[in-house]
PDB file of C-alpha atoms in Angstrom:
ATOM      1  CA  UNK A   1     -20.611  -5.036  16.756  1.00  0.00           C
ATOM      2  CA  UNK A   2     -19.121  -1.826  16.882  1.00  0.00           C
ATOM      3  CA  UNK A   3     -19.681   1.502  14.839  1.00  0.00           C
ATOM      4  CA  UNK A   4     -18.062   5.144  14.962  1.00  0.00           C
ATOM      5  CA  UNK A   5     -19.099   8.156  12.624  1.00  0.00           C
ATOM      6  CA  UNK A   6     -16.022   8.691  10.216  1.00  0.00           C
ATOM      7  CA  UNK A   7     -14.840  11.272   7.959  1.00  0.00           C
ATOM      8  CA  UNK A   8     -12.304  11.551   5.071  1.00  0.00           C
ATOM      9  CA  UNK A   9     -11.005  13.989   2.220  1.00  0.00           C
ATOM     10  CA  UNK A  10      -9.109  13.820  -1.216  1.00  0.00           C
ATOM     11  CA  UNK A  11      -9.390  15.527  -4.513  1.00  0.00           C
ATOM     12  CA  UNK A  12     -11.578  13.258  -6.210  1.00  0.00           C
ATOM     13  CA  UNK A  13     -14.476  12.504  -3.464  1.00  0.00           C
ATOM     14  CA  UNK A  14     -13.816  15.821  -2.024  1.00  0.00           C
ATOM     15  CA  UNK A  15     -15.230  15.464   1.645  1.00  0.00           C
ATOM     16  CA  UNK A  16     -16.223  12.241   2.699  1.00  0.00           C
ATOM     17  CA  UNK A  17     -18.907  10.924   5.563  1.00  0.00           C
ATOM     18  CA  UNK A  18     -19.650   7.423   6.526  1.00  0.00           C
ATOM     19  CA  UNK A  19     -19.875   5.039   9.217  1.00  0.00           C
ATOM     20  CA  UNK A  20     -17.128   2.652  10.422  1.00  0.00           C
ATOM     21  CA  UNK A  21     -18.541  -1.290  11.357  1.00  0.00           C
ATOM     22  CA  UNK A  22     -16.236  -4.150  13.049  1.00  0.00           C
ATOM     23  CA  UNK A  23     -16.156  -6.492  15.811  1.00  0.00           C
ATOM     24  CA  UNK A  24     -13.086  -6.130  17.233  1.00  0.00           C
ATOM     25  CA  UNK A  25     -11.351  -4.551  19.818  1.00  0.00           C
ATOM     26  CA  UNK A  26      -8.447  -4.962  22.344  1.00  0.00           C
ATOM     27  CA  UNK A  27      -8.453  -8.762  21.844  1.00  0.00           C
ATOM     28  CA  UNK A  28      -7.690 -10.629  18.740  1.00  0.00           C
ATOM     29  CA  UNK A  29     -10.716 -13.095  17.652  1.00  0.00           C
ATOM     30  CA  UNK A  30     -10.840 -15.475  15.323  1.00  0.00           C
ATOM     31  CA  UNK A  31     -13.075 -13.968  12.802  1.00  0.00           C
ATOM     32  CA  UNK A  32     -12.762 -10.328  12.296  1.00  0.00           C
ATOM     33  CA  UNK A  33     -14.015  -7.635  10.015  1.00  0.00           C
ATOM     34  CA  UNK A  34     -14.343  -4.190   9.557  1.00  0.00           C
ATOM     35  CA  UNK A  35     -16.473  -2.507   6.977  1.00  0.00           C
ATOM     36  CA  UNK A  36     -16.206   1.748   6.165  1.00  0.00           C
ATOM     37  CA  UNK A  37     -18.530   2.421   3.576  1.00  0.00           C
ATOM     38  CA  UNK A  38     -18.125   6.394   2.260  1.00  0.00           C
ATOM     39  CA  UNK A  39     -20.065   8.938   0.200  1.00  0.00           C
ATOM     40  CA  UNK A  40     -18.394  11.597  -1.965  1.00  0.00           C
ATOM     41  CA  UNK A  41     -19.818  14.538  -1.395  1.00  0.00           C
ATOM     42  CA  UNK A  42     -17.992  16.141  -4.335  1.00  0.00           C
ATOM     43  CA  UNK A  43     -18.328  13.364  -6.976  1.00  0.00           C
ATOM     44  CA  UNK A  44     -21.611  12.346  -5.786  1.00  0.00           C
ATOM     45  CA  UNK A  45     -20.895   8.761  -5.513  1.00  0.00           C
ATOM     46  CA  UNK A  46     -19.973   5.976  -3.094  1.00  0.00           C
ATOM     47  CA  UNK A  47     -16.440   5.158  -1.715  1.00  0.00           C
ATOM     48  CA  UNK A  48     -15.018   3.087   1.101  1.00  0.00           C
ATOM     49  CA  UNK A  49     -13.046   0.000   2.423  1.00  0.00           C
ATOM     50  CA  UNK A  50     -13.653  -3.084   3.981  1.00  0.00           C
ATOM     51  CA  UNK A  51     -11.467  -6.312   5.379  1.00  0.00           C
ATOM     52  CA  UNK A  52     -12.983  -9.795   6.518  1.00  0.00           C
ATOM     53  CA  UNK A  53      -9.931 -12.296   8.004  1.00  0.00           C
ATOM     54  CA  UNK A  54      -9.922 -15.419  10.029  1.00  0.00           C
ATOM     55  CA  UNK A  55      -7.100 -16.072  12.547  1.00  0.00           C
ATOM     56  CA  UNK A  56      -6.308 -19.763  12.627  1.00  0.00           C
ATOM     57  CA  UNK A  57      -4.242 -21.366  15.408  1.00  0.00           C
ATOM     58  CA  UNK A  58      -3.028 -24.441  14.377  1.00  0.00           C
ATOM     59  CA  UNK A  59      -1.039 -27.097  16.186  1.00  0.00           C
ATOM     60  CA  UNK A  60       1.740 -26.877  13.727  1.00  0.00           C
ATOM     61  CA  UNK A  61       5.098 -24.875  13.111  1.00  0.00           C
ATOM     62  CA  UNK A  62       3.295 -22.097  12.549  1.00  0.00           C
ATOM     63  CA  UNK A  63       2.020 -19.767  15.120  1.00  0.00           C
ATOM     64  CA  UNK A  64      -1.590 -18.418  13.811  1.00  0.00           C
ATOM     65  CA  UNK A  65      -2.565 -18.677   9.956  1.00  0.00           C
ATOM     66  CA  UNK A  66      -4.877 -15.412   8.645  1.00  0.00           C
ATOM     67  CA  UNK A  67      -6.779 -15.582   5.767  1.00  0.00           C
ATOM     68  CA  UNK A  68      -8.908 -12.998   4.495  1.00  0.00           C
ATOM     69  CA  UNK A  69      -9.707 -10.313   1.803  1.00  0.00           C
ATOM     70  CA  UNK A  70      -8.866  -6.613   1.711  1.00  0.00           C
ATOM     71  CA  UNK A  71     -11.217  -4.353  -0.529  1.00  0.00           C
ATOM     72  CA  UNK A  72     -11.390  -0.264  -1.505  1.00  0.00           C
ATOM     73  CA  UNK A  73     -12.886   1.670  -4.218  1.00  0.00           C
ATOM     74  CA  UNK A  74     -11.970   5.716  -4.318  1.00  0.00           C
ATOM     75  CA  UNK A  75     -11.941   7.856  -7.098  1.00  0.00           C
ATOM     76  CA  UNK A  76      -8.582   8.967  -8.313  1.00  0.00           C
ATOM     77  CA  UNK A  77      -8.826  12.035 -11.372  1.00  0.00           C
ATOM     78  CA  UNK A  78     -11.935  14.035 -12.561  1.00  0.00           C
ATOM     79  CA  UNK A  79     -10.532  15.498 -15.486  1.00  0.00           C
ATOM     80  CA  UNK A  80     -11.787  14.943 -18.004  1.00  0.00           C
ATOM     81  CA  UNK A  81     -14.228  12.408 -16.884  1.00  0.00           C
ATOM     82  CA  UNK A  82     -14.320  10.906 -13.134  1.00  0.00           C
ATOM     83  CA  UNK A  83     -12.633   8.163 -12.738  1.00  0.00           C
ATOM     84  CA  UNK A  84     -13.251   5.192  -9.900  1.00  0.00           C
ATOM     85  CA  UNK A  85     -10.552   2.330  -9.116  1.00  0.00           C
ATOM     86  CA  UNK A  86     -11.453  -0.613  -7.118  1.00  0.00           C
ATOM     87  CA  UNK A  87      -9.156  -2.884  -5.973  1.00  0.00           C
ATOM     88  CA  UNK A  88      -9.620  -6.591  -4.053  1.00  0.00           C
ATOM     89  CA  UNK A  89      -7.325  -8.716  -2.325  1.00  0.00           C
ATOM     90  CA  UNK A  90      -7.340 -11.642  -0.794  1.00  0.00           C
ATOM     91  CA  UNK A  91      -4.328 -12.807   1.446  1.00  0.00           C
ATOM     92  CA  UNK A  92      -2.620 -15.202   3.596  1.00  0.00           C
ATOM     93  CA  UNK A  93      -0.304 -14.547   6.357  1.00  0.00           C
ATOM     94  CA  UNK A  94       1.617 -17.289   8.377  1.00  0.00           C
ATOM     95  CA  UNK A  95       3.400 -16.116  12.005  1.00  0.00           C
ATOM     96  CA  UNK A  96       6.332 -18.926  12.538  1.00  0.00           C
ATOM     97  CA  UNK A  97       6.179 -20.484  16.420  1.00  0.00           C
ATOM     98  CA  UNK A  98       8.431 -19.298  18.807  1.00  0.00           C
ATOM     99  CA  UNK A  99      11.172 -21.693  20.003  1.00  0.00           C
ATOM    100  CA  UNK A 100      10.893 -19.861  23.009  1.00  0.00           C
ATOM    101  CA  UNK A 101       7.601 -18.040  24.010  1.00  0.00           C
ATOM    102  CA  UNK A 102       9.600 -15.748  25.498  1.00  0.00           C
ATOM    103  CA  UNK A 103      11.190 -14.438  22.236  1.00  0.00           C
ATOM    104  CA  UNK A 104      11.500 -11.198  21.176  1.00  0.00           C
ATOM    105  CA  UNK A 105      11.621 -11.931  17.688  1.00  0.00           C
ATOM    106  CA  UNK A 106       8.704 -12.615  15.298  1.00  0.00           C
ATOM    107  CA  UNK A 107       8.800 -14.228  11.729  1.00  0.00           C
ATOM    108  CA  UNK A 108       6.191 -14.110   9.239  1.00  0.00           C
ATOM    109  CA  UNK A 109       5.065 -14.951   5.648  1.00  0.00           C
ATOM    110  CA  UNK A 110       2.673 -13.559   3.639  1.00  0.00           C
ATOM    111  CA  UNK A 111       1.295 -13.430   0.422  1.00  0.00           C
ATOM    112  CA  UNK A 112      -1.033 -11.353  -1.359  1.00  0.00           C
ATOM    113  CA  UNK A 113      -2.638 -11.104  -4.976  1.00  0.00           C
ATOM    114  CA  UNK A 114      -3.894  -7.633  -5.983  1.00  0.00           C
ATOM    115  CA  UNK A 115      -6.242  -7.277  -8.362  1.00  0.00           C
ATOM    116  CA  UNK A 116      -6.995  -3.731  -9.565  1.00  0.00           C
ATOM    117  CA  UNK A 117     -10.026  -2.584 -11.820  1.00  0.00           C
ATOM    118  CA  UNK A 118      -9.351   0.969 -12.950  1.00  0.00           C
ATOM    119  CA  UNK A 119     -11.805   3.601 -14.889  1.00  0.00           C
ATOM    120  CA  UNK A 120      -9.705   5.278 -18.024  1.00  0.00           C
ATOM    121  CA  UNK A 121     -10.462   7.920 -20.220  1.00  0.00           C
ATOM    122  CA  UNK A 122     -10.605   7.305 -24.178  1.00  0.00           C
ATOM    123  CA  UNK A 123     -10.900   9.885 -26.317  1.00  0.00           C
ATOM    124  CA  UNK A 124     -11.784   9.784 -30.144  1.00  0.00           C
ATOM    125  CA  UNK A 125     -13.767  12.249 -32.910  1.00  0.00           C
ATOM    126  CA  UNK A 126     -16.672  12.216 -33.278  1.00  0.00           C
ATOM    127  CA  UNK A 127     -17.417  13.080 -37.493  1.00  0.00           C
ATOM    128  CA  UNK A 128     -20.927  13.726 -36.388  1.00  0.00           C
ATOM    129  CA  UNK A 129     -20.399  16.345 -34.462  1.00  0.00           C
ATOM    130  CA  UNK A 130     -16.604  17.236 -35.334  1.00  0.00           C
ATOM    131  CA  UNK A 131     -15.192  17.255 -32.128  1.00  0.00           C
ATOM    132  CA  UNK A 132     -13.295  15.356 -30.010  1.00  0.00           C
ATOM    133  CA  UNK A 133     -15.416  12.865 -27.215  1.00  0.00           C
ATOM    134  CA  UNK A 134     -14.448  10.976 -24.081  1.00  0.00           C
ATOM    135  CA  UNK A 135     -15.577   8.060 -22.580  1.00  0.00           C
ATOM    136  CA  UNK A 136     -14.880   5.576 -19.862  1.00  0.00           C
ATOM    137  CA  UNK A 137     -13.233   1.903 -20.153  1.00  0.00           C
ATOM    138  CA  UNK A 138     -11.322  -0.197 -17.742  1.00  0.00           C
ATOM    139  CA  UNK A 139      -7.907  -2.051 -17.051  1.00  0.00           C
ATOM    140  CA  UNK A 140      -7.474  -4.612 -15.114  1.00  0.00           C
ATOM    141  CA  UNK A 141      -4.847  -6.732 -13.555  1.00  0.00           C
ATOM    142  CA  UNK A 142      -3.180  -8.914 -11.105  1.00  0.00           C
ATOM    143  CA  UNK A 143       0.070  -8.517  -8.921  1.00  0.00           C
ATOM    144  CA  UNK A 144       1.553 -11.296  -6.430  1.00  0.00           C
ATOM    145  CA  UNK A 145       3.211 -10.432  -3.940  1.00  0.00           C
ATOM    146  CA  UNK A 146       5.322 -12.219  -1.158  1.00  0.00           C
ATOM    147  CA  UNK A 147       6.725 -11.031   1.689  1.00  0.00           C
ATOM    148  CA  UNK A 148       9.122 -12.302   3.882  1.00  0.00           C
ATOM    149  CA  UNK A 149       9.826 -10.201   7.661  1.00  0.00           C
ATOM    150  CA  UNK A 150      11.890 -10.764  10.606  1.00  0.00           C
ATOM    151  CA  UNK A 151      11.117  -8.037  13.608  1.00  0.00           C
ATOM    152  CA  UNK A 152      13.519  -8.182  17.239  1.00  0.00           C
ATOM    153  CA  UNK A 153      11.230  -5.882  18.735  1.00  0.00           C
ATOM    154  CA  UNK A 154      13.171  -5.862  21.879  1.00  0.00           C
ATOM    155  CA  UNK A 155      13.068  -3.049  24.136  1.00  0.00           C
ATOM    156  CA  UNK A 156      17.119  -2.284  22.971  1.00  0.00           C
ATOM    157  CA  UNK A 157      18.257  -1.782  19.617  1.00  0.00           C
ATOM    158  CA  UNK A 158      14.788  -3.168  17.871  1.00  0.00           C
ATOM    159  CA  UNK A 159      15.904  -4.286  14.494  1.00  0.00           C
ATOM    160  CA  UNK A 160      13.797  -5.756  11.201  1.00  0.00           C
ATOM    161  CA  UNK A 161      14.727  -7.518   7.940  1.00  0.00           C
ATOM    162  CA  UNK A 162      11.898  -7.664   4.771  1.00  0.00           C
ATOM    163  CA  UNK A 163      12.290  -9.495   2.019  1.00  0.00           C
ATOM    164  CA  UNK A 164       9.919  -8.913  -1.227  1.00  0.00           C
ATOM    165  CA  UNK A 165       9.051 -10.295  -4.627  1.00  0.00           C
ATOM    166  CA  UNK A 166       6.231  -8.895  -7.200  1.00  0.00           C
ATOM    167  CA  UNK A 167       4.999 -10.515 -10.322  1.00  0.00           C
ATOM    168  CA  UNK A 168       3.014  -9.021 -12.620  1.00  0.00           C
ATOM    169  CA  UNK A 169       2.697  -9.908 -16.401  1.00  0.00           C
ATOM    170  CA  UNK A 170       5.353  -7.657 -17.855  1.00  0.00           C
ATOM    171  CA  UNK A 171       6.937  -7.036 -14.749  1.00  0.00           C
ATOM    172  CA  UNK A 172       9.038  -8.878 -11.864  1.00  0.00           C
ATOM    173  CA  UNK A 173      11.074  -7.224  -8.733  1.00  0.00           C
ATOM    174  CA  UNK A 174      12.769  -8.083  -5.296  1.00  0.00           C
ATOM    175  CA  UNK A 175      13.311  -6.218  -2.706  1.00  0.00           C
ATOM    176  CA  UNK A 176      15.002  -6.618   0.586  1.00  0.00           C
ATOM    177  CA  UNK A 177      14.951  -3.689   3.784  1.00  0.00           C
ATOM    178  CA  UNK A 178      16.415  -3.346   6.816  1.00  0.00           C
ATOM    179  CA  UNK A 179      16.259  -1.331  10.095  1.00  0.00           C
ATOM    180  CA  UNK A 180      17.924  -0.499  13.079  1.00  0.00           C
ATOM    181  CA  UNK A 181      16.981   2.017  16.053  1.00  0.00           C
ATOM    182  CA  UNK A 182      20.112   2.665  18.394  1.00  0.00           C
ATOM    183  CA  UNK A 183      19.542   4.375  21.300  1.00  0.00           C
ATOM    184  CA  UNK A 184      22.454   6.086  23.039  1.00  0.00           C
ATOM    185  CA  UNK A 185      22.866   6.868  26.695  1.00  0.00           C
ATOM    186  CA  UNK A 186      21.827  10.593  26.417  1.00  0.00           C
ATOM    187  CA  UNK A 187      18.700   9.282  25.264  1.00  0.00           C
ATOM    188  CA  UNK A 188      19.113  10.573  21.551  1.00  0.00           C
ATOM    189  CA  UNK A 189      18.130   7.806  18.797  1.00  0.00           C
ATOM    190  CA  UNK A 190      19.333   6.844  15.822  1.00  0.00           C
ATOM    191  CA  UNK A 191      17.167   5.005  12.651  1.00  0.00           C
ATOM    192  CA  UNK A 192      19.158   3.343  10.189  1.00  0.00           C
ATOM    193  CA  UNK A 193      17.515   2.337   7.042  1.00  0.00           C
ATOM    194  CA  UNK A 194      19.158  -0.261   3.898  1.00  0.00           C
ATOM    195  CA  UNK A 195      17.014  -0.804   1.025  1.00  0.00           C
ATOM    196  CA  UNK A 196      18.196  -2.731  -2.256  1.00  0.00           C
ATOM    197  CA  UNK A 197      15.969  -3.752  -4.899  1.00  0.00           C
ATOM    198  CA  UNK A 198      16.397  -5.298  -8.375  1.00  0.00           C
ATOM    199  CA  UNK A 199      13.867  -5.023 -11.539  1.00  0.00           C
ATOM    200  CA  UNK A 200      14.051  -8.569 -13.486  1.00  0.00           C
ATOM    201  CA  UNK A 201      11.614  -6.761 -15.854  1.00  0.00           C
ATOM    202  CA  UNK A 202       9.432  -3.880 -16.556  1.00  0.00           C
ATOM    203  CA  UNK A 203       7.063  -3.405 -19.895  1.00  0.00           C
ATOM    204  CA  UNK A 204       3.658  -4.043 -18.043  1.00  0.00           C
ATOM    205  CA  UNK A 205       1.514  -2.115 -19.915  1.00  0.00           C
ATOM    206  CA  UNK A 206      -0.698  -1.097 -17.290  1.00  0.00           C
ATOM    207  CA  UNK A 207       1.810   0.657 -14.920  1.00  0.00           C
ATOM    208  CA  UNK A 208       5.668   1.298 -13.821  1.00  0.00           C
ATOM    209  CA  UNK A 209       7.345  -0.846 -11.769  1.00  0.00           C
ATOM    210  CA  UNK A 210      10.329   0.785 -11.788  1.00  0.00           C
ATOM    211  CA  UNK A 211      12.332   1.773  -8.410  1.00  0.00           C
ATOM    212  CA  UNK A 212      12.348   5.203  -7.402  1.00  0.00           C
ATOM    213  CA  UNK A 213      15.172   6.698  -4.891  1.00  0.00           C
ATOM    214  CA  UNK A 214      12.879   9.564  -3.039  1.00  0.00           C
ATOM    215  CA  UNK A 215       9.213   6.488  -2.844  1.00  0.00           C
ATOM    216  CA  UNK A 216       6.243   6.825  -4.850  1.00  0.00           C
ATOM    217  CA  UNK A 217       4.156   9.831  -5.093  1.00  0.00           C
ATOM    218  CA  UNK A 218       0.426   8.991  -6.094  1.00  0.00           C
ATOM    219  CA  UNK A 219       0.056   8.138  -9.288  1.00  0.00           C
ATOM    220  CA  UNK A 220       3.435   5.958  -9.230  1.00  0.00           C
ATOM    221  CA  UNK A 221       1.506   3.907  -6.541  1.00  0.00           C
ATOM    222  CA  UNK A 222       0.166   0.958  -8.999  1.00  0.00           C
ATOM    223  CA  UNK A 223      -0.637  -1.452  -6.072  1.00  0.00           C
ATOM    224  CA  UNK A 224      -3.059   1.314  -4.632  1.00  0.00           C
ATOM    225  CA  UNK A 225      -1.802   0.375  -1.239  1.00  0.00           C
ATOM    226  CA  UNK A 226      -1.848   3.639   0.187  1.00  0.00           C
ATOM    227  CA  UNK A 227      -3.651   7.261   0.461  1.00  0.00           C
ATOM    228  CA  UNK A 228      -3.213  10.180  -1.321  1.00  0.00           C
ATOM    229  CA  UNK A 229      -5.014  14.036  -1.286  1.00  0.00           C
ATOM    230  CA  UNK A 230      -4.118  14.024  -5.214  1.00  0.00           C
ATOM    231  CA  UNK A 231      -3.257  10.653  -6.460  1.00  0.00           C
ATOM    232  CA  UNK A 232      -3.167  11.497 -10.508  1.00  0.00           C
ATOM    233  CA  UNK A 233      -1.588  15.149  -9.418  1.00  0.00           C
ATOM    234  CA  UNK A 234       1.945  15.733 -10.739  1.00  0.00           C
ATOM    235  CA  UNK A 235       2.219  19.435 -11.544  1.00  0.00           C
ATOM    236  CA  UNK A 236       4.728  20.926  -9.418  1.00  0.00           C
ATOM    237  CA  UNK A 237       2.452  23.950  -8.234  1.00  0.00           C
ATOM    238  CA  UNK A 238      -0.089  21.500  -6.727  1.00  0.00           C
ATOM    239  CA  UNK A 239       0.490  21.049  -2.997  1.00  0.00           C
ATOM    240  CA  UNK A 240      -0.943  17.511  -3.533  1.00  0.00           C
ATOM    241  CA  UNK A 241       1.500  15.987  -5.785  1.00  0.00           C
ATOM    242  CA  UNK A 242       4.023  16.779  -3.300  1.00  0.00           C
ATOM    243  CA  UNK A 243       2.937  13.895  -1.352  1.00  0.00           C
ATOM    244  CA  UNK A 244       4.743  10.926  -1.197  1.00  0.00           C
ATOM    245  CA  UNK A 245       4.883   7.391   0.721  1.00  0.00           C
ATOM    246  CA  UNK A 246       8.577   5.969   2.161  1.00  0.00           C
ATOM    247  CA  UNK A 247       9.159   3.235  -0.129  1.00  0.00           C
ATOM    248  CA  UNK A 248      11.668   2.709  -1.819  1.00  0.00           C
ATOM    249  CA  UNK A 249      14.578   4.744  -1.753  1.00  0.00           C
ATOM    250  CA  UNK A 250      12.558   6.535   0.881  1.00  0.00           C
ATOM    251  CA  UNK A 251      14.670  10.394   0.626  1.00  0.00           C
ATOM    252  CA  UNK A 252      12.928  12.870   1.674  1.00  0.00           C
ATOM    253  CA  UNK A 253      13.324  15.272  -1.441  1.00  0.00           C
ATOM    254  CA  UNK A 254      10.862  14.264  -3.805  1.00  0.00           C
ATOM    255  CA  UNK A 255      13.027  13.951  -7.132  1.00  0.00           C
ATOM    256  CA  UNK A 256      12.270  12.386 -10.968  1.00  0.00           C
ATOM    257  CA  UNK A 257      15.920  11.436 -10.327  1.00  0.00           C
ATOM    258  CA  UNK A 258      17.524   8.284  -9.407  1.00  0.00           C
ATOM    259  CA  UNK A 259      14.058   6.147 -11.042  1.00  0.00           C
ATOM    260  CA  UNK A 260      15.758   2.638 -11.756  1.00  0.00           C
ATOM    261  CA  UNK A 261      14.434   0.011 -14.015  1.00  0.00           C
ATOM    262  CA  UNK A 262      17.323  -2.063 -13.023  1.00  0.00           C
ATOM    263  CA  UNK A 263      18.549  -1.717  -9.870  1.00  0.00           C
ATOM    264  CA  UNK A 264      18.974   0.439  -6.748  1.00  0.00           C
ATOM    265  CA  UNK A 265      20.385   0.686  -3.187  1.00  0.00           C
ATOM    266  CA  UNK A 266      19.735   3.455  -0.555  1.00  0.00           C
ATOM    267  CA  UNK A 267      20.770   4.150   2.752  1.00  0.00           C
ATOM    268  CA  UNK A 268      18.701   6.369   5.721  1.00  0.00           C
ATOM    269  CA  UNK A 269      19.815   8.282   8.744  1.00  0.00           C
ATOM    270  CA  UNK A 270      17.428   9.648  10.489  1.00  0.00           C
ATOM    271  CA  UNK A 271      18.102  11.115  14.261  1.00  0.00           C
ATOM    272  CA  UNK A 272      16.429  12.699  17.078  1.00  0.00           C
ATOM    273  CA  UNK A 273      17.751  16.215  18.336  1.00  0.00           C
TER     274      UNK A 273
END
């Protein structure tokens, strides 16, 4: 058993302090976990994350099987109320044997459900009192989500190929991305980046699945998968909402341009000097 002090920040928790617990290290073992429970010093109540996954090696076609469960709960707005989500998922993640051990190349399946429970302000008037009250209720719901990748992570001109699908009630999308690093003799590199994706449909009542050219900026991040200073922050004089992940479209100039409830393909440069 290991532990380590931590610390973290966002809007909504303000500062954070905890304490990190797993049990592994260097080497992979078969059952692992890792627990990081937080308190919010600014919302005055408790945050964190935790994972818990076996790693299976099976004498079959596939290389190690993981199964496990992913969890986090972190507040995410404060006006007018403060609101908590907390999210669960349990997964399964299958690495394909190597026809030769020696391989660069990996191939792996995964799949994922997501199940989000988020606080929500209501508001309604109050003819007792005349004015108008909030309170707190919840949404819920599920996403599935598949994932296919190929990575060549040779030493050379490392390439990978993804392959996605989401399903949701009220919405279904694919994705597929690629990548390429060349490497030239004077040492300068070169990242090339494809993306396409395709919306099937989109009238989930809970969230937006549309596509977005320049990735997802907090509160356009409806599988909660990453972290954000401001997640519900979208005024453009907040530094916060000026956050955003590379998904996507992944440009680099945050725009409400080029969102895509159909379809949408991108393509990345990016260089060393």
């Amino acid at each position: 058993l290991f532990w380590t002090p931590t610390l973290g920040y966002n809007n909504y928790n303000g500062f954070m302090a905890g304490l990190a617990f797993y049990n592994h290290a260097a080497f992979q073992k078969t059952f692992e976990y890792e627990f990081m429970p937080f308190y919010g010093f600014k919302n005055k109540d408790i945050a964190g994350y935790g994972n818990v996954q076996f790693n299976l090696k099976p004498k079959t076609r596939f290389q190690q099987i993981s199964l496990g469960v992913k969890a986090a709960r972190f507040a995410y707005a404060n006006i007018p109320l403060e609101l908590n989500y907390n999210k669960v998922s349990p997964f399964v993640n299958f690495i394909f044997k190597k026809k030769n051990a020696r391989s660069s190349i990996t191939q792996n399946l995964s799949y994922r459900a997501v199940f989000l429970f988020k606080e929500k302000s209501n508001f309604y008037f109050d003819d007792a009192t005349n004015e108008i009250v909030s309170q707190k209720s919840e949404d819920s719901y599920l996403i599935n989500d598949v994932t296919y990748k190929l990575d060549n992570k040779r030493a050379i001109n490392p390439f990978s190929v993804s392959a996605n699908y989401q399903s949701a009630v009220g919405m279904d999308k694919a994705s597929l991305t690629g990548n390429y690093y060349l490497t030239l003799k004077n040492k300068k590199a070169f990242h090339f980046r494809m993306f396409a994706g395709k919306v099937f449909s989109n009238t989930s009542k809970f969230f937006d699945g549309r596509f977005r050219m320049s990735g997802q900026t907090g509160y356009q991040d409806y599988t909660f998968d990453n972290f954000y200073f401001g997640r519900s922050s979208y005024s453009a004089n907040n530094v916060a909402s000026q956050q955003f992940t590379e998904t996507d479209g992944a440009f680099k100039t945050g725009s409400y341009a080029g969102q895509s409830d159909d379809w949408i393909v991108a393509f990345n440069i990016k260089t060393t000097k």
